[in-house]
């Protein structure tokens, strides 16, 4: 995706809050335009709080964002067309640059409307890694796991398939 977007940033020390607004550009490589067509519109807020390393050294990152499209180009489970009005809320917790073990957890919940269907979906990502600090070049071995919900009943009027906020 390509975006026309703006971001406002406010930081204090290692902590910050970002707010953004943007629209995806629908790019036609054969045509020059200063007024791009836009697909999705989004706004949101993202925060980063770093707890002191001498305590637990955890990063906490809550976020909220929207994703809207008024094009009526999406079909619901009943076959009727409509737009997307989607809301995302979640968080990221991480402890990185630890002497031995690092971990990272991201969870996101999605609600809203997909055409005439109700959206109720979620996704998460888990990461665990071990740092071999006593070896040259400090090798790192890790494992990642990602999951997103899917729609088990394509005729119930509820869309449970997680749709990435920016994809």
Short mmCIF file of C-alpha atoms in Angstrom, two decimals:
data_model
loop_
_atom_site.label_atom_id
_atom_site.label_comp_id
_atom_site.label_asym_id
_atom_site.label_seq_id
_atom_site.Cartn_x
_atom_site.Cartn_y
_atom_site.Cartn_z
CA UNK A 1 0.00 0.00 0.00
CA UNK A 2 0.99 3.58 -0.61
CA UNK A 3 -0.42 6.26 1.68
CA UNK A 4 -1.03 9.99 1.70
CA UNK A 5 -0.69 10.52 5.43
CA UNK A 6 0.27 12.83 8.25
CA UNK A 7 1.58 11.99 11.72
CA UNK A 8 1.84 14.04 14.90
CA UNK A 9 4.49 12.89 17.38
CA UNK A 10 4.88 13.82 21.05
CA UNK A 11 7.71 12.37 23.10
CA UNK A 12 9.08 12.61 26.61
CA UNK A 13 12.32 10.71 27.18
CA UNK A 14 11.84 7.11 26.04
CA UNK A 15 8.04 7.46 25.91
CA UNK A 16 5.98 8.77 22.99
CA UNK A 17 2.50 9.04 21.53
CA UNK A 18 1.81 9.23 17.79
CA UNK A 19 -1.47 10.17 16.13
CA UNK A 20 -1.98 9.72 12.40
CA UNK A 21 -4.47 10.24 9.60
CA UNK A 22 -4.15 8.97 6.05
CA UNK A 23 -5.68 7.54 2.90
CA UNK A 24 -4.37 4.80 0.65
CA UNK A 25 -3.48 5.90 -2.85
CA UNK A 26 -4.77 3.98 -5.81
CA UNK A 27 -1.93 4.51 -8.22
CA UNK A 28 -2.32 4.35 -11.97
CA UNK A 29 1.22 4.06 -13.38
CA UNK A 30 0.02 5.25 -16.80
CA UNK A 31 -1.49 8.50 -15.56
CA UNK A 32 -0.05 11.48 -13.71
CA UNK A 33 -2.32 12.93 -11.04
CA UNK A 34 -1.94 15.30 -8.13
CA UNK A 35 -5.40 14.24 -6.97
CA UNK A 36 -5.02 10.50 -6.43
CA UNK A 37 -7.97 8.23 -6.04
CA UNK A 38 -8.08 6.87 -2.51
CA UNK A 39 -9.16 3.45 -1.31
CA UNK A 40 -9.07 3.24 2.47
CA UNK A 41 -9.07 5.99 5.06
CA UNK A 42 -7.47 5.47 8.47
CA UNK A 43 -6.76 7.33 11.67
CA UNK A 44 -5.31 6.18 14.92
CA UNK A 45 -3.14 6.58 17.95
CA UNK A 46 -0.07 4.57 18.97
CA UNK A 47 1.82 4.92 22.24
CA UNK A 48 5.17 3.61 23.49
CA UNK A 49 6.00 3.38 27.18
CA UNK A 50 9.30 1.92 28.34
CA UNK A 51 9.44 0.68 31.91
CA UNK A 52 12.85 1.10 33.56
CA UNK A 53 15.36 -1.65 32.82
CA UNK A 54 16.26 -1.92 36.51
CA UNK A 55 12.64 -2.89 37.21
CA UNK A 56 11.48 -5.20 34.43
CA UNK A 57 12.53 -3.40 31.23
CA UNK A 58 9.27 -4.08 29.41
CA UNK A 59 7.95 -2.01 26.52
CA UNK A 60 4.18 -1.43 26.48
CA UNK A 61 2.60 -0.17 23.24
CA UNK A 62 -1.20 0.25 23.19
CA UNK A 63 -2.87 1.29 19.93
CA UNK A 64 -6.22 2.06 18.32
CA UNK A 65 -6.97 2.70 14.65
CA UNK A 66 -9.75 2.75 12.08
CA UNK A 67 -9.99 1.56 8.50
CA UNK A 68 -12.88 2.82 6.38
CA UNK A 69 -13.93 2.60 2.75
CA UNK A 70 -17.05 4.25 1.37
CA UNK A 71 -16.82 2.65 -2.06
CA UNK A 72 -19.57 0.02 -1.62
CA UNK A 73 -17.26 -2.41 -3.38
CA UNK A 74 -17.28 -5.19 -0.77
CA UNK A 75 -19.78 -8.06 -0.71
CA UNK A 76 -21.10 -9.45 2.54
CA UNK A 77 -22.09 -13.04 3.18
CA UNK A 78 -25.62 -12.31 1.93
CA UNK A 79 -24.23 -11.08 -1.42
CA UNK A 80 -25.16 -7.43 -0.86
CA UNK A 81 -22.52 -4.76 -1.41
CA UNK A 82 -21.40 -2.24 1.14
CA UNK A 83 -18.41 -0.47 2.59
CA UNK A 84 -15.95 -1.31 5.36
CA UNK A 85 -16.02 0.44 8.71
CA UNK A 86 -13.45 -1.32 10.84
CA UNK A 87 -11.94 -0.56 14.27
CA UNK A 88 -8.76 -2.06 15.66
CA UNK A 89 -7.54 -2.02 19.26
CA UNK A 90 -4.59 -3.85 20.69
CA UNK A 91 -1.24 -3.81 22.38
CA UNK A 92 2.35 -4.93 22.10
CA UNK A 93 4.39 -6.09 25.12
CA UNK A 94 8.07 -6.81 24.67
CA UNK A 95 11.28 -7.33 26.53
CA UNK A 96 14.23 -7.08 24.18
CA UNK A 97 17.97 -6.61 24.51
CA UNK A 98 17.88 -8.82 27.53
CA UNK A 99 21.05 -10.66 28.45
CA UNK A 100 19.58 -14.05 27.53
CA UNK A 101 15.86 -14.31 26.69
CA UNK A 102 13.83 -11.83 24.64
CA UNK A 103 10.10 -12.01 24.07
CA UNK A 104 7.51 -10.05 22.12
CA UNK A 105 3.68 -10.33 22.13
CA UNK A 106 1.24 -8.42 19.91
CA UNK A 107 -2.55 -8.79 20.13
CA UNK A 108 -5.13 -6.96 18.01
CA UNK A 109 -8.93 -7.08 18.04
CA UNK A 110 -11.02 -6.02 15.03
CA UNK A 111 -14.69 -4.96 15.17
CA UNK A 112 -17.01 -3.06 12.83
CA UNK A 113 -18.95 -3.67 9.61
CA UNK A 114 -18.01 -5.41 6.36
CA UNK A 115 -20.82 -4.59 3.92
CA UNK A 116 -23.85 -5.78 5.94
CA UNK A 117 -21.83 -8.24 8.07
CA UNK A 118 -20.64 -7.58 11.61
CA UNK A 119 -16.86 -7.88 12.04
CA UNK A 120 -15.60 -9.76 15.09
CA UNK A 121 -12.03 -10.93 14.54
CA UNK A 122 -8.58 -11.00 16.13
CA UNK A 123 -4.95 -11.83 15.56
CA UNK A 124 -1.78 -12.22 17.55
CA UNK A 125 1.95 -12.71 17.15
CA UNK A 126 4.34 -14.32 19.64
CA UNK A 127 8.12 -14.33 19.59
CA UNK A 128 10.65 -15.94 21.92
CA UNK A 129 14.41 -15.77 21.41
CA UNK A 130 17.61 -16.70 23.21
CA UNK A 131 20.79 -14.64 22.88
CA UNK A 132 24.12 -16.46 23.16
CA UNK A 133 25.96 -13.55 24.74
CA UNK A 134 29.08 -15.57 25.58
CA UNK A 135 29.75 -16.53 21.94
CA UNK A 136 31.46 -14.36 19.32
CA UNK A 137 29.04 -12.19 17.30
CA UNK A 138 26.29 -12.98 19.86
CA UNK A 139 24.13 -15.36 17.79
CA UNK A 140 20.40 -15.40 18.44
CA UNK A 141 17.96 -18.30 18.05
CA UNK A 142 14.24 -17.67 18.14
CA UNK A 143 10.79 -18.84 17.22
CA UNK A 144 7.77 -16.88 16.03
CA UNK A 145 4.11 -17.82 15.86
CA UNK A 146 1.33 -15.79 14.23
CA UNK A 147 -2.39 -16.51 14.27
CA UNK A 148 -5.46 -14.76 12.91
CA UNK A 149 -9.09 -15.75 13.20
CA UNK A 150 -11.05 -17.04 10.24
CA UNK A 151 -14.72 -17.26 9.36
CA UNK A 152 -16.11 -20.69 10.25
CA UNK A 153 -19.61 -20.00 8.90
CA UNK A 154 -19.84 -18.06 5.62
CA UNK A 155 -23.60 -17.57 5.96
CA UNK A 156 -24.16 -16.27 9.52
CA UNK A 157 -23.81 -12.52 8.78
CA UNK A 158 -20.69 -12.28 10.94
CA UNK A 159 -17.23 -11.81 9.41
CA UNK A 160 -14.66 -13.44 11.69
CA UNK A 161 -11.75 -13.26 9.23
CA UNK A 162 -9.06 -10.94 10.55
CA UNK A 163 -8.15 -8.28 7.99
CA UNK A 164 -4.82 -6.57 8.52
CA UNK A 165 -5.16 -2.87 9.22
CA UNK A 166 -2.71 -1.88 6.48
CA UNK A 167 -3.04 -4.68 3.98
#
